PDB file of C-alpha atoms and ligand atoms in Angstrom:
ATOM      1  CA  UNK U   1      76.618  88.939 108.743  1.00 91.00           C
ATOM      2  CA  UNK U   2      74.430  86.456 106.621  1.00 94.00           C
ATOM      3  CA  UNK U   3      76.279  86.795 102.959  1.00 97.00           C
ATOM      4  CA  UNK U   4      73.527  84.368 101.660  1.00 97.00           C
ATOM      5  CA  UNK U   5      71.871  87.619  99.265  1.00 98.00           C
ATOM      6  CA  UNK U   6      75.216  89.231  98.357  1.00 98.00           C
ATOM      7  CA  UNK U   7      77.085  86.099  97.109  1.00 98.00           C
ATOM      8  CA  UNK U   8      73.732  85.371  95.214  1.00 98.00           C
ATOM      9  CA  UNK U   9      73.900  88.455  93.534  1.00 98.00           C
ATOM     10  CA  UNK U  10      77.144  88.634  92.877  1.00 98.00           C
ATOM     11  CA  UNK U  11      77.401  84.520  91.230  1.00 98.00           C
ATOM     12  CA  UNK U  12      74.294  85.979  88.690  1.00 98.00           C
ATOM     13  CA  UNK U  13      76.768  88.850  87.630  1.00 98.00           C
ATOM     14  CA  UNK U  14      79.604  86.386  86.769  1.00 98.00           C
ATOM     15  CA  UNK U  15      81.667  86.681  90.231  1.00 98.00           C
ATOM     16  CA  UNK U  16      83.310  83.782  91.970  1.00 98.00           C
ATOM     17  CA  UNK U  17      82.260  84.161  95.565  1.00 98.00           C
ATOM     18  CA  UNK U  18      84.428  82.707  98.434  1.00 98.00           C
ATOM     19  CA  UNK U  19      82.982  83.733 102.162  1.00 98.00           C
ATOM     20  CA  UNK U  20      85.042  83.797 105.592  1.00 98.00           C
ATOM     21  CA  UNK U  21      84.538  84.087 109.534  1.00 98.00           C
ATOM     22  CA  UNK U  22      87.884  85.931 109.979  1.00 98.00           C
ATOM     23  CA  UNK U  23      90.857  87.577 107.931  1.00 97.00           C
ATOM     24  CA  UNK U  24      92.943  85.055 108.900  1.00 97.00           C
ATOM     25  CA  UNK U  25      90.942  82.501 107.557  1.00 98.00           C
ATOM     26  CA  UNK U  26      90.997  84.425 104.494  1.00 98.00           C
ATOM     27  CA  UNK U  27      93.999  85.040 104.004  1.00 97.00           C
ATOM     28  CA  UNK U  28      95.111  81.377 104.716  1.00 98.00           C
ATOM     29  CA  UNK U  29      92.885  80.601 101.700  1.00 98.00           C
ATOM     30  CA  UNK U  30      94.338  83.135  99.493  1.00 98.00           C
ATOM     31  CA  UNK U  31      97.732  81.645 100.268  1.00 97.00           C
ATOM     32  CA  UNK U  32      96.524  78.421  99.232  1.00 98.00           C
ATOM     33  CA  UNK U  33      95.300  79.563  95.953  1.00 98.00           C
ATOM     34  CA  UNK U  34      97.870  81.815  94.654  1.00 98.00           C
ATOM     35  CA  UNK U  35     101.669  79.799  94.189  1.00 98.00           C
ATOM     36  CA  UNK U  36     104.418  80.278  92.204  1.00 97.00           C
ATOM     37  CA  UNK U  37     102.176  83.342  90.141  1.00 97.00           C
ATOM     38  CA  UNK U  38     103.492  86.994  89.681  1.00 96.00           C
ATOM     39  CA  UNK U  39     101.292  89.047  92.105  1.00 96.00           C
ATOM     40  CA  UNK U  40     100.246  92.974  92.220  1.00 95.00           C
ATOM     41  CA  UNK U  41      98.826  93.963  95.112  1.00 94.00           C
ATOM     42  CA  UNK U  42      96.652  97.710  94.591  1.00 90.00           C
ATOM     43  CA  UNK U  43      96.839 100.376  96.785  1.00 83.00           C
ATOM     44  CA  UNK U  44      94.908  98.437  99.697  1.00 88.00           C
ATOM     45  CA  UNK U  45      94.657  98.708 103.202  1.00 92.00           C
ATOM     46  CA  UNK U  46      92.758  95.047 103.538  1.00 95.00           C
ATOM     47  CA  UNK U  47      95.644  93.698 102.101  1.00 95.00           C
ATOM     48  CA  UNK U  48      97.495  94.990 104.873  1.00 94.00           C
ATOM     49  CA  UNK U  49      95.716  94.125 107.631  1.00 96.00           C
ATOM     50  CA  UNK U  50      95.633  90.702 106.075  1.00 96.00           C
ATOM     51  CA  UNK U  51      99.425  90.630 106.208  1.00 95.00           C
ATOM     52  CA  UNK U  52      99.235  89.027 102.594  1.00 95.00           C
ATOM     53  CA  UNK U  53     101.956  90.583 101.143  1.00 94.00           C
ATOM     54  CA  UNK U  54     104.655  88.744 103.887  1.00 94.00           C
ATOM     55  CA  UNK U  55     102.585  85.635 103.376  1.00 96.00           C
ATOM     56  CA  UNK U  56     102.362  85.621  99.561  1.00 97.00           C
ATOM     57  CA  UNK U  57     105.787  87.297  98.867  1.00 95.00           C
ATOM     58  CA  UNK U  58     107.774  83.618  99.914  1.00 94.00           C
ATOM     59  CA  UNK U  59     106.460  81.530  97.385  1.00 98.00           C
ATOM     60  CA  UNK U  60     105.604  84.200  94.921  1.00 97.00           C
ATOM     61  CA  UNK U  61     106.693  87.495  93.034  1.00 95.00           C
ATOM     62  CA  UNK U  62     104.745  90.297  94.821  1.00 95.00           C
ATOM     63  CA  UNK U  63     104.229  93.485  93.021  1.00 92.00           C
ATOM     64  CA  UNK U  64     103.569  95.788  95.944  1.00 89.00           C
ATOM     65  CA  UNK U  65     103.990 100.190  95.090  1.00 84.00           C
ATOM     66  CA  UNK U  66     103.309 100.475  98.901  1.00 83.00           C
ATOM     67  CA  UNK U  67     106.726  98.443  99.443  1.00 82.00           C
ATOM     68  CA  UNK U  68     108.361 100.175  96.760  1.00 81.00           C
ATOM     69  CA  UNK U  69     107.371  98.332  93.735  1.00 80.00           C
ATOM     70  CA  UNK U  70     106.894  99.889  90.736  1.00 83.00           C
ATOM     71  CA  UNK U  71     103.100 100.770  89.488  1.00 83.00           C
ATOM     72  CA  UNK U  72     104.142  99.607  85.975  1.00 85.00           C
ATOM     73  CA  UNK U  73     105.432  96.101  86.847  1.00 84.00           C
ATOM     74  CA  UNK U  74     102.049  95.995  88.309  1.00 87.00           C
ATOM     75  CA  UNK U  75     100.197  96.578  85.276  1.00 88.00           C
ATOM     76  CA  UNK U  76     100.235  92.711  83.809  1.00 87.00           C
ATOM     77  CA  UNK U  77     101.023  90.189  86.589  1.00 96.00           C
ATOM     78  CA  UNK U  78      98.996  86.922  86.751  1.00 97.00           C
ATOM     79  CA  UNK U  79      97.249  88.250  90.019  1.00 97.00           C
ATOM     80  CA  UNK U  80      95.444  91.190  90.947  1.00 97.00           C
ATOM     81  CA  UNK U  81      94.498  92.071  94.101  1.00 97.00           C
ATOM     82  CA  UNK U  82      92.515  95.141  95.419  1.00 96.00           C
ATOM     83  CA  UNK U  83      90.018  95.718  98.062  1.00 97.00           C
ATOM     84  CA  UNK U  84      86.314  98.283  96.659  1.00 98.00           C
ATOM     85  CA  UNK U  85      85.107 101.250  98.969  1.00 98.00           C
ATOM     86  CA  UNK U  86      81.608 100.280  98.641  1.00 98.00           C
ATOM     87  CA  UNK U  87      79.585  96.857  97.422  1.00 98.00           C
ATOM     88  CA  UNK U  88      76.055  97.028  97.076  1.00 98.00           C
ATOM     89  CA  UNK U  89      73.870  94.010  98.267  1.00 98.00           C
ATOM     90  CA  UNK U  90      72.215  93.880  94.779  1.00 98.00           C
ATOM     91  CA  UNK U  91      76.112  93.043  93.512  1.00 98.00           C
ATOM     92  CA  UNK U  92      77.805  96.272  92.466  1.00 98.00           C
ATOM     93  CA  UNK U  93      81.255  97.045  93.245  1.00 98.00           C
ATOM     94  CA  UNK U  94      82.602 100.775  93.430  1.00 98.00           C
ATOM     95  CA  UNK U  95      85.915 102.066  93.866  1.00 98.00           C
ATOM     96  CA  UNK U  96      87.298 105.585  93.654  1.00 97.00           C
ATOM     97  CA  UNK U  97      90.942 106.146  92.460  1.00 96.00           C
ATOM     98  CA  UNK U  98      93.101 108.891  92.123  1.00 95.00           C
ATOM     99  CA  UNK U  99      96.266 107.247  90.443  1.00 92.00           C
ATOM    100  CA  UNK U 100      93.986 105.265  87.913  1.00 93.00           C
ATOM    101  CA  UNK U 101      96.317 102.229  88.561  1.00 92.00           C
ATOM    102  CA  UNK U 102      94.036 100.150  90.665  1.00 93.00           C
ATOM    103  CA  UNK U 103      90.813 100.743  88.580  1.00 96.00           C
ATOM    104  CA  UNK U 104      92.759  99.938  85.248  1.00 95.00           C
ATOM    105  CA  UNK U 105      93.653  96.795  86.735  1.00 95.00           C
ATOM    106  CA  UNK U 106      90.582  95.950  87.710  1.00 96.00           C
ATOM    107  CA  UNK U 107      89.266  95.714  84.155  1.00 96.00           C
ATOM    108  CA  UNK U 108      91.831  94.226  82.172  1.00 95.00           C
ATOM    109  CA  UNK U 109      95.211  92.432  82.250  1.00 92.00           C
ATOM    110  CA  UNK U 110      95.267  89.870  84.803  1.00 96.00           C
ATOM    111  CA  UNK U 111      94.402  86.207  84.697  1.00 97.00           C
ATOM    112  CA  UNK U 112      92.943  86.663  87.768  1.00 98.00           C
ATOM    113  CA  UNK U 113      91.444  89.154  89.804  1.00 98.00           C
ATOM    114  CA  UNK U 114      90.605  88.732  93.758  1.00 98.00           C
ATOM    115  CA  UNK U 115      88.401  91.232  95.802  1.00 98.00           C
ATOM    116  CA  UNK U 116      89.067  91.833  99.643  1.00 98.00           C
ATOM    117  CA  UNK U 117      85.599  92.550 101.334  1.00 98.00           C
ATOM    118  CA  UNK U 118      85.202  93.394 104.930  1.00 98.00           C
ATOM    119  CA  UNK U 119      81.679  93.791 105.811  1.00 98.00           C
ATOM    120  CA  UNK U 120      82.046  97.320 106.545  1.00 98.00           C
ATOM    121  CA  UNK U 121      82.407  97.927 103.106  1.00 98.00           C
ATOM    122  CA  UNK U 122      79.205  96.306 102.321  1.00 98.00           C
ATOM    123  CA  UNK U 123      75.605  98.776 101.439  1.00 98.00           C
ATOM    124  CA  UNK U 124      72.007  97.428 100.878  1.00 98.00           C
ATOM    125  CA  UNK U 125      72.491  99.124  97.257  1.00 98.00           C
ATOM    126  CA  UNK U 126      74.313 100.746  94.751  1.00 98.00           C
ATOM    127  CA  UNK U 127      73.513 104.417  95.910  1.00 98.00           C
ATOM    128  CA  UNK U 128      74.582 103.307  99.490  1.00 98.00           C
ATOM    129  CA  UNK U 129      77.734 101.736  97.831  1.00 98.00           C
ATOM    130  CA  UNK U 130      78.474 105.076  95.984  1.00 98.00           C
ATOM    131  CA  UNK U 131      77.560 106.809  99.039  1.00 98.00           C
ATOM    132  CA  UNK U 132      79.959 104.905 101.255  1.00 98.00           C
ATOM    133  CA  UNK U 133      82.509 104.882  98.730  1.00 98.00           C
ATOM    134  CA  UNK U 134      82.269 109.101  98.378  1.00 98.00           C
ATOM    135  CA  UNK U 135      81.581 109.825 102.418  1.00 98.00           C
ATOM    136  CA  UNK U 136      83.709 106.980 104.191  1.00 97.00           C
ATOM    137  CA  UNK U 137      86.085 105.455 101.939  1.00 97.00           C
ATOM    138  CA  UNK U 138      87.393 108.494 100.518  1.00 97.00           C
ATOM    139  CA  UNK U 139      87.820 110.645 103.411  1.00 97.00           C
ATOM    140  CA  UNK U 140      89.563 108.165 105.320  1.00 96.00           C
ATOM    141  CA  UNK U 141      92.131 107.636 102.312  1.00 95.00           C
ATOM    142  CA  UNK U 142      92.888 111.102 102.316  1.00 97.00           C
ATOM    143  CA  UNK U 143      93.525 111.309 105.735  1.00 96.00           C
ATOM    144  CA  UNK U 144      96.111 108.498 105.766  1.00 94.00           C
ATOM    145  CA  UNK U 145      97.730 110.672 102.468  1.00 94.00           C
ATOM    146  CA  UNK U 146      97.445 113.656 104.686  1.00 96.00           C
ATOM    147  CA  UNK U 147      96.078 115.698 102.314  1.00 97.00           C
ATOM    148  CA  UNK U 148      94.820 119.525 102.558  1.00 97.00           C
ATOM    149  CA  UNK U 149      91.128 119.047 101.490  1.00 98.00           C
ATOM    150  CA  UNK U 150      88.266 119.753 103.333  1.00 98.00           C
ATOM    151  CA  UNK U 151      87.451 116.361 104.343  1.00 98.00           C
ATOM    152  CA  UNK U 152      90.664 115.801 105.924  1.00 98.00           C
ATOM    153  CA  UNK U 153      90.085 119.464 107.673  1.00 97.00           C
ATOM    154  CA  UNK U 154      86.328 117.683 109.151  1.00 96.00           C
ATOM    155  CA  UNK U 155      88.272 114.864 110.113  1.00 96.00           C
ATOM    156  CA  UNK U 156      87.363 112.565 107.929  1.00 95.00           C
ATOM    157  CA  UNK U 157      83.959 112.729 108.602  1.00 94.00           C
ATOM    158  CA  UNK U 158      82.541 113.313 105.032  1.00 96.00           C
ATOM    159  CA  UNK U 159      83.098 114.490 101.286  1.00 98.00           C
ATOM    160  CA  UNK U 160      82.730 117.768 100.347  1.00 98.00           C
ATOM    161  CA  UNK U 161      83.367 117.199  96.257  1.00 98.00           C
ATOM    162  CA  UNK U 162      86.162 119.806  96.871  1.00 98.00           C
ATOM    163  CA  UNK U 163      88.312 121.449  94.179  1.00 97.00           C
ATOM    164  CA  UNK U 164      91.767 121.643  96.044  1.00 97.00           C
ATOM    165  CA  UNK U 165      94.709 121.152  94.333  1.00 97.00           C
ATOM    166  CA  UNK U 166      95.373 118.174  96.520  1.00 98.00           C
ATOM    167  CA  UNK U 167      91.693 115.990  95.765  1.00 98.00           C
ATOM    168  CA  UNK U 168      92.463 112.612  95.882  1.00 97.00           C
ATOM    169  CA  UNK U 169      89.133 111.647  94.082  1.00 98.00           C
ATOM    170  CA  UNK U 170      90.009 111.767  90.236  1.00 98.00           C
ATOM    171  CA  UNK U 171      87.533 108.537  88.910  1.00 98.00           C
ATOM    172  CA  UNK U 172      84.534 106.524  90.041  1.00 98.00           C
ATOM    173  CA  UNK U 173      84.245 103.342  89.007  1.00 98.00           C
ATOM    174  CA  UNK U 174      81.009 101.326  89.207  1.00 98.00           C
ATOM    175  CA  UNK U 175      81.224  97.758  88.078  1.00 98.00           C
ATOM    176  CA  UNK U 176      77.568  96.815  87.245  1.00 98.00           C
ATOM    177  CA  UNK U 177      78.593  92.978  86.343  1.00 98.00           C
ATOM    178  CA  UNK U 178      81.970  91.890  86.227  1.00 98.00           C
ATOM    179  CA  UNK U 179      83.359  92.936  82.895  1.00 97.00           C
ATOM    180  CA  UNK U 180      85.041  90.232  80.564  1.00 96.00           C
ATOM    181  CA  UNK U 181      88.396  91.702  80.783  1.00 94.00           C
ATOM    182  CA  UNK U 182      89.382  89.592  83.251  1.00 96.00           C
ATOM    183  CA  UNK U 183      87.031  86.450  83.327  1.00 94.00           C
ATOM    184  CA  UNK U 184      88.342  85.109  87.047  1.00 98.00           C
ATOM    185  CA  UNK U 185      87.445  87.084  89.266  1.00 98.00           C
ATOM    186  CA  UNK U 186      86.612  86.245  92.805  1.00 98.00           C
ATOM    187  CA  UNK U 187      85.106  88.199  95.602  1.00 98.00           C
ATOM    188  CA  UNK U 188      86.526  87.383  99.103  1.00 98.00           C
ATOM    189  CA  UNK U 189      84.153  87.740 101.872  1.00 98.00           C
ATOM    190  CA  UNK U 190      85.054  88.710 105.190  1.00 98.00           C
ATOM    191  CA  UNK U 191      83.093  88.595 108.099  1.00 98.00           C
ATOM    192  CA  UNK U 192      84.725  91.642 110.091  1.00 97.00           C
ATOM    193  CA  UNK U 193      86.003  95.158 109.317  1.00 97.00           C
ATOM    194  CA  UNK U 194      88.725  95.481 106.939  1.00 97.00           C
ATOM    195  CA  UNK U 195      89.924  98.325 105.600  1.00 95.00           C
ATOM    196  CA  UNK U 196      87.996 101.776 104.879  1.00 90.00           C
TER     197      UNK U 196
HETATM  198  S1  SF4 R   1      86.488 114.868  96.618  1.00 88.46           S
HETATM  199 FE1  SF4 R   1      87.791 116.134  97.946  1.00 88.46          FE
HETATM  200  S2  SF4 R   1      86.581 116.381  99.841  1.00 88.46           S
HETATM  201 FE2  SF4 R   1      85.720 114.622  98.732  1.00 88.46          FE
HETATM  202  S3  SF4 R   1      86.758 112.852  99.628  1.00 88.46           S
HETATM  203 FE3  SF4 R   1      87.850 113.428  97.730  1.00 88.46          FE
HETATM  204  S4  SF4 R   1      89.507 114.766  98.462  1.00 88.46           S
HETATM  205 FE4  SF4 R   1      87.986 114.646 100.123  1.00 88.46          FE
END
């Protein structure tokens, strides 16, 4: 995929931009940049399939809920990390959250912030980033939770902006520039699927 419009966009609106063939090529950067920091990783399955929490955790103090850290230690480490559910050509980022933990540290609290972006996640604009973060993202996530909702019941296939007792989607979050909260924040590129 040609990331020449996206990282464009995204520089203007005050992003960092940092663009890779492979996963493994981004995550050997990442491990570069981030050394003896304290480190929160959000709930995030790019992060996973990365590996970056076994890479990062040996040279630096890795908040992780998913390995049994806790969400509050999480809430002012030097690092952030999260992956979005949808990113919009034209540079907006969306991510849907049920916990509010990953969208509150995406605004504020962190010295730096890093975004993991597979090109999946990627839409020409921000109603296809909304879109993909409602229809794909979403449904997917509640899957892996297991959930009884009626996306999980289509198999994942789409949203149906249920009221069960068990929705996972509680808060959209649309960044239209980055916000000065947290004024490093970089965007990691990835030229293959990662993630939802
Ligand atoms: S709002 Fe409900 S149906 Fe839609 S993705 Fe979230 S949990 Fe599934």
């Amino acid at each position: 995929m040609d990331f020449e419009v996206i990282k464009k966009n995204l520089e203007n609106k005050g992003y960092k931009v940092s663009c890779f063939a492979t996963k493994e090529e981004a995550a050997a950067y990442l491990n570069g940049q981030i050394d003896g920091m304290s480190v929160a990783i959000g709930g995030c399955m790019s992060a996973k399939e990365m590996g970056l929490s076994d890479l990062l955790r040996s040279h630096n103090d890795v908040v992780w809920h998913w390995e049994g850290g806790d969400r509050m230690d999480a809430i002012a480490t030097d690092v952030y990390i999260s992956s979005v559910n949808g990113i919009a050509k034209t540079g907006e980022i969306v991510n849907i959250d049920g916990t509010g933990n990953r969208l509150a540290s995406t605004l504020f609290g962190h010295k730096k912030l890093y975004y993991l972006v597979g090109s999946n996640k990627i839409a020409d604009d921000l109603e296809g980033a909304v879109w993909r973060a409602r229809n794909v993202a979403s449904p997917k996530n509640a899957m892996r939770f297991g959930v009884d909702t009626p996306c999980v019941a289509s198999g994942g296939k789409q949203c149906f902006d249920c009221g069960s007792a068990q929705r996972i989607c509680k808060a959209l979050l649309i960044l239209w520039e980055r916000p000065n909260g947290i004024k490093d924040t970089e965007v990691v590129l990835v030229d293959e699927e990662l993630g939802y």
